[in-house]
């Protein structure tokens, strides 16, 4: 005979209300071919807070192809015509091509999925966007991305890339650890504004984002607390049940499902081999038995699982991760970027540093290692700055000696020689002023025809024009100027490609105006005369950067690159934005 358990209606009254929102959470972190992705699987931790707010939640972690599709099917089947938020959170390794972007499934050890299979079996973002497009103004796609140095073949590239966003859909993107923190701490907070919350976690927002836009409004929260009309059907996360005379009747099957859900939540919170074994011992044929076995296999197959979980538990902010990358670069370990994203470059740098200092080479850090790394970087920074100071003093000594020689000779040739050797020298502006005086004097003395020919050449300001002047006026008053300008233009042509590459490198750093002003302030602090501290890199700023680079044996371009920024960041001035 079927048994019944009677429970006061007030305890389970929430089970009778229509879902106050729908959410799909997929967090994939255990990729065998790639590294185990830091932070990606933690996005599913937002499932419980969303359920507490009345959301109907489908969640899956470390899902293969079928697991992702089943979760998506379950999510779509539960959608209704209500006016509540619809949220899809995807985290893991993405790839994209001309026809769309995809979230890659996890794979068993030893397998290798070819690009053609990604195109046909991975989870397509277009599917998520097609569904979200039906709920304009309350549809949210949240992507936790991870950088990967992976060759996907001729059809695909790493990352989600750029894609068309349907009208009314909000898209939030960022590194998986920051997305995990955002979904748990901010997205599930009632009344949290999308713009301010994503800004606090340094995430990118595109698509629909009007002022004051929120994921969960206060009306949603009130209904979730029981203020709704209560005549809707039960959602799939609510347990079902029938209300008779103020009493909710729950069957054995429903109670077993609730126990299964509770045990699974405990296993997920522990996220350990022991936790998943405990779940399987109590529910060997449970709803999540397959997922538990998969997680158990992933944990047992990951050599540094404990180290990864320990670092993950630190919940390092993006700024803290930037400072770690800065420290590693100062110590000579190239992270391939100071962006707060711990991809393969950073993990390789951490591993190299650990092995050099007698660590286990896991590629993951704990608090003790972070403190040791910072102390070593501070010491090395002091050494580097002293080396730079000594080199700067020597350069200035040579500069002054060259200037003294030019002044003693007091000829055009002497000042031109000084400028060729010290284009950004201490006395470069004075040298140019004196050369201009020589030129004006010659202009007054030169014959009218010579002056006219020179003015034409200067107006054109091309190597060909100056050569024509020399051909017409081989002994002209401005012959030396013409030869110097020809040489300068030829140098400019040969350096144009280098400058373009250097400019592209600087732009790729993505420095905001605040960071640029701080860079100028640091250059001024070093007495390198960068001009106004206004965040606009003019000629004076470029000259100051060149002097800074020259004193530190860096590539002298006048543009900021990663090595230059690492040194400017050495005392943390720009890093603490």
XYZ file of C-alpha atoms in Angstrom:
577
model
C 0.000 0.000 0.000
C 1.263 3.422 -0.820
C 2.182 5.378 2.274
C 1.653 9.108 2.672
C 3.506 11.700 4.685
C 1.469 14.680 5.911
C 3.228 18.015 6.138
C 1.781 21.401 7.113
C 0.951 23.391 4.012
C 2.891 26.385 5.277
C 6.143 24.419 5.159
C 5.868 23.469 1.521
C 3.609 26.260 0.281
C 6.330 27.331 -2.150
C 5.889 24.060 -4.025
C 2.491 25.158 -5.231
C 3.592 28.448 -6.826
C 4.592 28.909 -10.427
C 8.359 29.102 -10.911
C 9.556 32.678 -10.414
C 12.166 32.276 -13.097
C 13.991 29.627 -15.105
C 17.705 28.950 -15.143
C 20.087 26.583 -16.904
C 23.580 26.263 -15.410
C 26.317 24.281 -17.192
C 29.820 24.334 -15.722
C 32.478 22.226 -17.432
C 35.933 22.125 -15.881
C 37.404 18.623 -16.259
C 38.817 18.681 -19.764
C 41.298 15.882 -20.287
C 42.909 17.268 -23.425
C 43.251 20.698 -21.854
C 44.040 21.651 -18.301
C 41.392 21.282 -15.656
C 39.645 24.635 -15.926
C 39.814 26.760 -12.811
C 36.461 28.042 -11.597
C 34.245 26.867 -14.454
C 32.348 24.204 -12.525
C 31.593 26.560 -9.647
C 28.900 28.397 -11.593
C 26.466 25.657 -10.568
C 26.838 26.807 -6.944
C 24.288 29.489 -7.836
C 21.625 26.783 -8.288
C 20.603 26.643 -4.623
C 20.240 30.431 -4.123
C 18.162 30.594 -7.310
C 15.915 27.778 -6.088
C 15.515 29.574 -2.790
C 14.200 32.537 -4.786
C 11.645 30.306 -6.516
C 13.549 29.661 -9.740
C 13.102 26.430 -11.665
C 16.746 25.369 -12.086
C 18.436 22.800 -14.304
C 22.103 22.338 -13.505
C 24.842 20.057 -14.757
C 28.559 20.011 -14.068
C 31.311 18.416 -16.174
C 28.799 17.218 -18.745
C 29.520 15.249 -21.872
C 27.661 15.835 -25.131
C 24.522 13.950 -24.101
C 24.522 15.480 -20.621
C 24.464 19.020 -22.001
C 21.716 18.234 -24.492
C 19.553 16.502 -21.870
C 19.966 19.448 -19.504
C 18.994 21.867 -22.286
C 15.958 19.761 -23.207
C 14.852 19.663 -19.584
C 15.297 23.425 -19.264
C 13.337 24.219 -22.430
C 10.508 21.814 -21.522
C 10.017 23.663 -18.236
C 9.729 27.138 -19.738
C 6.298 28.736 -19.565
C 4.702 31.971 -20.666
C 5.296 33.850 -17.428
C 7.075 37.202 -17.323
C 9.879 36.063 -15.031
C 13.653 36.048 -15.758
C 15.169 33.381 -18.001
C 18.870 32.808 -17.313
C 21.427 30.581 -19.073
C 24.917 30.332 -17.565
C 27.609 28.468 -19.524
C 31.213 28.071 -18.383
C 34.100 26.070 -19.781
C 36.086 25.903 -23.016
C 34.505 27.582 -26.022
C 35.289 27.481 -29.724
C 33.828 29.498 -32.574
C 33.718 29.577 -36.355
C 31.924 31.523 -39.090
C 28.634 29.765 -38.355
C 28.564 30.092 -34.571
C 30.117 29.345 -31.195
C 30.091 26.223 -29.042
C 30.655 25.100 -25.445
C 32.825 22.008 -25.525
C 31.768 18.909 -23.591
C 34.126 17.164 -21.200
C 35.780 13.990 -22.468
C 36.950 10.786 -20.985
C 40.693 10.248 -20.578
C 42.552 9.491 -23.769
C 39.875 10.775 -26.137
C 40.372 13.518 -28.676
C 37.411 15.214 -30.315
C 38.097 16.431 -33.861
C 36.824 19.857 -34.977
C 34.124 18.224 -37.118
C 32.633 16.640 -34.026
C 32.659 19.940 -32.147
C 30.635 21.428 -34.987
C 27.998 18.702 -34.713
C 28.038 17.577 -31.065
C 29.157 20.477 -28.849
C 26.563 22.775 -27.281
C 25.757 25.608 -29.745
C 25.315 29.104 -28.368
C 22.813 29.715 -31.160
C 20.452 27.261 -29.444
C 20.607 29.234 -26.202
C 20.184 32.573 -28.010
C 17.218 31.275 -30.023
C 15.404 30.385 -26.806
C 16.354 33.585 -24.999
C 15.170 35.674 -27.953
C 11.593 34.692 -27.038
C 11.894 36.464 -23.668
C 13.124 39.987 -24.526
C 13.910 42.261 -21.620
C 14.288 39.401 -19.130
C 16.683 37.052 -20.938
C 20.263 36.665 -19.732
C 23.177 34.711 -21.240
C 26.212 34.500 -18.941
C 29.466 33.090 -20.348
C 32.451 32.052 -18.210
C 35.376 31.915 -20.611
C 38.838 30.382 -20.343
C 41.810 31.158 -22.617
C 43.250 28.092 -24.330
C 46.322 27.678 -26.526
C 44.679 24.999 -28.616
C 44.739 24.445 -32.352
C 41.149 23.660 -33.298
C 42.032 23.104 -36.932
C 41.059 25.131 -39.996
C 37.377 25.521 -39.079
C 37.406 26.846 -35.513
C 39.169 29.268 -33.206
C 39.337 29.369 -29.405
C 36.749 31.341 -27.431
C 33.124 32.325 -28.090
C 34.188 35.059 -30.515
C 31.709 37.732 -31.560
C 28.099 36.840 -32.284
C 24.779 38.547 -33.014
C 22.677 39.186 -29.913
C 18.893 39.084 -30.326
C 16.974 42.174 -29.304
C 16.217 42.272 -25.595
C 18.846 39.704 -24.578
C 21.580 40.676 -22.088
C 24.965 38.957 -22.482
C 27.543 38.929 -19.678
C 31.064 37.660 -20.426
C 34.253 37.235 -18.452
C 36.801 34.791 -17.035
C 35.185 31.710 -15.506
C 36.339 32.435 -11.906
C 34.845 35.931 -12.029
C 31.646 34.666 -13.639
C 31.366 32.039 -10.884
C 31.748 34.726 -8.218
C 29.271 37.008 -10.000
C 26.559 34.378 -10.406
C 26.778 33.326 -6.753
C 27.272 36.675 -5.013
C 25.648 39.235 -7.303
C 23.292 37.735 -9.872
C 21.247 35.980 -7.163
C 20.900 39.165 -5.113
C 17.427 40.688 -5.321
C 17.421 44.099 -6.977
C 21.101 43.935 -8.002
C 21.655 46.176 -11.031
C 23.255 44.522 -14.026
C 25.548 47.448 -14.880
C 26.967 48.084 -11.402
C 27.307 44.393 -10.520
C 29.172 43.445 -13.668
C 31.390 46.502 -13.315
C 32.318 45.444 -9.790
C 33.400 42.020 -11.047
C 35.091 43.512 -14.172
C 32.807 41.707 -16.604
C 31.725 42.760 -20.089
C 28.054 43.421 -20.830
C 26.577 43.645 -24.312
C 23.114 43.553 -25.779
C 20.156 44.758 -23.724
C 21.339 46.798 -20.729
C 19.156 49.837 -19.955
C 19.788 51.899 -16.844
C 18.619 50.131 -13.702
C 18.213 46.736 -15.421
C 18.152 43.859 -12.902
C 18.161 40.071 -13.187
C 15.872 39.473 -10.202
C 13.485 42.261 -9.313
C 11.759 42.817 -5.996
C 8.429 41.664 -7.373
C 10.011 38.303 -8.164
C 11.317 37.994 -4.616
C 7.918 38.826 -3.101
C 6.219 36.130 -5.129
C 8.964 33.674 -4.231
C 8.190 34.361 -0.556
C 4.570 33.333 -1.048
C 2.901 36.593 -2.147
C 1.693 35.091 -5.432
C -1.773 33.793 -6.166
C -0.630 30.196 -5.631
C -2.690 28.660 -8.415
C 0.164 27.611 -10.696
C 1.555 24.137 -11.207
C 4.694 22.872 -9.491
C 8.049 23.286 -11.185
C 10.504 20.465 -11.629
C 12.715 21.639 -8.719
C 9.783 21.929 -6.296
C 8.794 18.363 -5.602
C 5.175 18.474 -6.794
C 2.506 17.304 -4.287
C -1.228 17.828 -3.889
C -2.887 20.233 -1.439
C -6.013 18.931 0.321
C -7.735 20.942 3.014
C -4.651 23.015 3.873
C -2.383 19.942 3.983
C 0.244 19.012 1.395
C 0.424 15.283 0.704
C 3.848 14.038 -0.353
C 4.323 10.495 -1.682
C 7.199 8.163 -0.891
C 8.580 8.775 -4.368
C 8.585 12.513 -3.790
C 10.252 12.122 -0.410
C 12.914 9.870 -1.954
C 13.566 12.436 -4.654
C 13.904 15.166 -2.026
C 16.407 12.998 -0.110
C 18.303 12.332 -3.336
C 18.424 16.080 -4.040
C 19.679 16.845 -0.529
C 22.389 14.177 -0.693
C 23.525 15.453 -4.077
C 23.770 19.014 -2.776
C 25.984 17.821 0.079
C 28.176 15.901 -2.371
C 28.513 18.973 -4.587
C 29.387 21.189 -1.640
C 32.104 18.761 -0.522
C 33.253 18.238 -4.122
C 35.563 15.452 -3.039
C 35.985 11.774 -3.806
C 34.630 10.932 -0.361
C 31.579 13.132 -0.906
C 30.628 11.489 -4.182
C 31.272 7.999 -2.768
C 28.936 8.839 0.105
C 26.228 9.868 -2.333
C 26.655 6.680 -4.383
C 26.568 4.465 -1.287
C 23.212 5.953 -0.300
C 21.785 6.307 -3.799
C 23.518 3.774 -6.097
C 20.707 4.178 -8.634
C 20.009 7.820 -7.797
C 19.058 10.509 -10.262
C 22.637 11.829 -10.217
C 24.440 8.502 -9.942
C 25.905 8.820 -13.422
C 27.077 12.370 -12.732
C 28.557 11.295 -9.396
C 30.538 8.496 -11.065
C 31.781 10.935 -13.683
C 32.885 13.442 -11.034
C 34.559 10.675 -9.021
C 36.491 9.497 -12.075
C 37.535 13.072 -12.860
C 38.806 13.637 -9.309
C 40.721 10.385 -9.246
C 42.219 11.122 -12.647
C 43.435 14.620 -11.744
C 46.870 14.503 -10.065
C 46.597 17.921 -8.396
C 42.897 17.996 -7.574
C 43.428 19.041 -3.943
C 45.783 21.849 -4.984
C 43.287 23.133 -7.532
C 40.450 23.090 -5.020
C 42.640 24.821 -2.426
C 43.418 27.666 -4.838
C 39.803 27.858 -5.913
C 38.773 28.193 -2.261
C 40.904 31.360 -1.997
C 38.463 33.062 -4.406
C 41.209 35.311 -5.725
C 39.909 38.535 -7.203
C 40.889 39.475 -10.731
C 43.173 42.165 -9.343
C 44.887 39.622 -7.088
C 45.430 37.379 -10.107
C 46.906 40.331 -12.045
C 49.376 40.963 -9.235
C 50.414 37.311 -9.248
C 51.001 37.503 -13.010
C 53.002 40.702 -12.545
C 55.172 39.044 -9.875
C 55.818 36.031 -12.106
C 56.859 38.243 -15.026
C 59.195 40.259 -12.827
C 60.861 36.996 -11.816
C 61.274 35.987 -15.467
C 58.290 33.656 -15.906
C 56.223 34.779 -18.880
C 52.473 34.511 -18.218
C 51.627 35.707 -21.757
C 49.539 38.553 -20.422
C 48.710 40.470 -17.250
C 44.950 40.242 -17.536
C 43.890 38.361 -14.419
C 43.002 35.281 -16.474
C 44.867 32.155 -15.443
C 45.227 30.331 -18.733
C 47.934 27.893 -19.893
C 50.572 30.652 -19.970
C 50.027 31.553 -16.325
C 49.792 27.929 -15.209
C 53.054 27.137 -16.986
C 54.690 30.161 -15.331
C 53.437 29.100 -11.885
C 54.682 25.565 -12.455
C 58.098 26.837 -13.550
C 58.381 29.063 -10.487
C 57.308 26.231 -8.170
C 59.856 23.832 -9.642
C 62.625 26.423 -9.375
C 61.776 27.039 -5.710
C 61.403 23.375 -4.750
C 57.605 23.143 -5.023
C 55.479 20.327 -6.415
C 54.973 21.911 -9.821
C 51.176 21.666 -9.637
C 50.565 25.019 -11.314
C 48.188 26.015 -8.482
C 48.972 28.364 -5.604
C 48.144 28.582 -1.925
C 48.444 31.558 0.425
C 51.951 30.642 1.579
C 53.227 30.394 -2.003
C 51.533 33.641 -3.008
C 53.222 35.453 -0.125
C 56.610 33.937 -1.025
C 56.148 34.846 -4.693
C 55.291 38.434 -3.774
C 58.313 38.739 -1.472
C 60.651 37.455 -4.179
C 59.142 39.821 -6.740
C 59.540 42.791 -4.404
C 63.185 41.947 -3.866
C 63.777 41.525 -7.585
C 61.946 44.799 -8.253
C 64.314 46.618 -5.913
C 67.291 45.093 -7.712
C 65.919 45.977 -11.147
C 65.177 49.552 -10.157
C 68.685 50.016 -8.776
C 70.132 48.613 -12.002
C 67.921 50.989 -13.986
C 68.938 53.943 -11.805
C 72.631 53.263 -12.372
C 72.110 52.843 -16.098
C 70.060 56.043 -16.251
C 72.840 57.956 -14.485
C 75.377 56.630 -16.996
C 73.160 57.559 -19.944
C 72.676 61.062 -18.569
C 76.428 61.419 -18.031
C 77.068 60.527 -21.680
C 74.232 62.805 -22.768
C 75.718 65.799 -20.919
C 79.195 65.056 -22.279
C 77.845 64.955 -25.843
C 75.996 68.199 -25.270
C 79.063 69.923 -23.826
C 80.981 68.864 -26.938
C 78.258 70.250 -29.217
C 78.124 73.552 -27.335
C 81.906 73.925 -27.462
C 81.889 73.424 -31.231
C 78.666 75.467 -31.650
C 78.111 74.399 -35.252
C 75.159 73.017 -37.137
C 76.976 69.737 -37.661
C 77.699 69.451 -33.941
C 74.034 69.915 -32.986
C 72.884 67.548 -35.721
C 75.316 64.915 -34.470
C 73.976 65.350 -30.937
C 70.375 64.880 -32.114
C 71.241 61.793 -34.150
C 72.719 60.164 -31.037
C 70.274 61.598 -28.487
C 66.931 62.097 -30.202
C 65.224 62.209 -26.782
C 68.238 63.635 -24.961
C 68.238 66.072 -22.095
C 69.046 68.952 -24.444
C 67.218 67.776 -27.592
C 64.734 70.666 -27.572
C 67.526 73.204 -27.120
C 69.496 71.617 -29.962
C 66.484 71.860 -32.286
C 65.958 75.502 -31.337
C 69.578 76.338 -32.139
C 69.404 74.498 -35.459
C 66.305 76.503 -36.303
C 68.299 79.658 -35.618
C 71.030 78.526 -38.022
C 68.390 77.806 -40.646
C 66.764 81.214 -40.254
C 70.130 82.887 -40.564
C 70.860 80.996 -43.780
C 67.424 81.815 -45.096
C 68.183 85.504 -44.752
C 71.511 85.101 -46.522
C 70.441 82.640 -49.228
C 69.613 83.791 -52.688
C 65.944 84.161 -53.499
C 65.986 81.221 -55.929
C 67.612 78.964 -53.316
C 65.066 79.984 -50.669
C 62.187 79.356 -53.048
C 63.490 75.889 -53.965
C 63.932 75.045 -50.289
C 60.429 76.207 -49.386
C 58.989 73.987 -52.127
C 60.951 70.997 -50.816
C 59.833 71.663 -47.240
C 56.194 72.010 -48.315
C 56.294 68.594 -50.015
C 58.399 67.106 -47.190
C 59.265 63.946 -49.135
C 62.586 62.317 -49.835
C 62.030 62.865 -53.565
C 61.432 66.613 -53.047
C 64.602 67.016 -51.002
C 66.579 65.079 -53.637
C 65.258 67.449 -56.321
C 66.421 70.371 -54.192
C 69.924 68.842 -53.919
C 69.966 68.179 -57.629
C 68.982 71.768 -58.436
C 71.001 73.356 -55.611
C 73.968 71.036 -54.919
C 75.759 73.822 -53.034
C 72.595 75.415 -51.679
C 72.394 76.925 -48.242
C 70.048 74.153 -47.121
C 71.897 71.159 -48.562
C 72.818 69.801 -45.125
C 69.210 70.137 -43.950
C 68.005 68.334 -47.074
C 70.376 65.410 -46.509
C 69.340 65.145 -42.841
C 65.674 65.154 -43.732
C 66.153 62.519 -46.411
C 67.888 60.302 -43.847
C 65.129 60.937 -41.284
C 62.362 60.099 -43.775
C 64.127 56.911 -44.862
C 64.510 55.890 -41.237
C 60.839 56.626 -40.698
C 59.892 54.423 -43.653
C 62.005 51.534 -42.398
C 60.640 51.918 -38.874
C 57.008 52.360 -39.874
C 56.189 48.662 -39.686
C 57.954 48.365 -36.337
C 55.969 51.324 -35.023
C 52.719 49.782 -36.273
C 53.496 46.544 -34.457
C 54.476 48.440 -31.309
C 51.273 50.495 -31.467
C 49.217 47.325 -31.905
C 50.929 45.773 -28.882
C 50.083 48.827 -26.781
C 46.456 48.813 -27.919
C 46.183 45.104 -27.134
C 47.035 45.857 -23.498
C 43.643 47.548 -23.189
C 44.887 50.247 -20.810
C 42.116 52.581 -19.704
C 42.630 56.365 -19.225
C 43.252 55.900 -15.500
C 46.055 53.428 -16.171
C 47.572 55.773 -18.758
C 47.572 58.695 -16.337
C 49.220 56.506 -13.712
C 51.869 55.488 -16.246
C 52.568 59.149 -16.986
C 52.687 59.883 -13.258
C 55.258 57.127 -12.783
C 57.380 58.515 -15.649
C 57.199 61.989 -14.121
C 58.161 60.548 -10.725
C 61.278 59.166 -12.420
C 62.059 62.655 -13.835
C 61.606 61.481 -17.426
C 59.537 64.533 -18.486
C 56.403 62.882 -19.987
C 54.549 66.206 -20.304
C 51.040 66.647 -18.927
C 49.603 63.799 -16.857
C 46.320 63.606 -18.763
C 46.114 60.064 -20.136
C 46.908 61.240 -23.684
C 50.225 59.933 -24.968
C 51.725 62.802 -26.976
C 55.233 63.273 -28.289
C 56.631 64.107 -24.858
C 55.094 60.957 -23.416
C 56.547 58.842 -26.211
C 59.968 60.326 -25.594
C 59.691 59.605 -21.857
C 58.708 56.014 -22.591
C 61.711 55.632 -24.894
C 64.023 56.979 -22.202
C 62.471 54.631 -19.654
C 62.901 51.654 -21.992
C 66.471 52.590 -22.878
C 67.497 52.795 -19.219
C 66.110 49.323 -18.549
C 67.443 47.563 -21.628
C 63.914 47.088 -22.934
C 62.851 47.226 -26.558
C 62.959 50.974 -27.343
C 59.815 51.896 -29.272
C 58.111 54.689 -27.324
C 55.052 52.463 -26.942
C 54.025 50.380 -23.965
C 54.391 46.625 -24.321
C 54.031 43.865 -21.767
C 57.674 44.024 -20.616
C 57.489 47.800 -20.161
C 54.198 47.596 -18.281
C 55.575 44.857 -16.030
C 58.387 47.194 -15.000
C 56.077 50.176 -14.587
C 53.813 47.969 -12.495
C 56.704 46.779 -10.376
C 55.761 49.017 -7.454
C 52.046 48.390 -7.965
C 51.200 51.972 -8.956
C 49.248 51.106 -12.102
C 48.212 47.673 -10.876
C 45.918 49.026 -8.171
C 43.280 50.594 -10.398
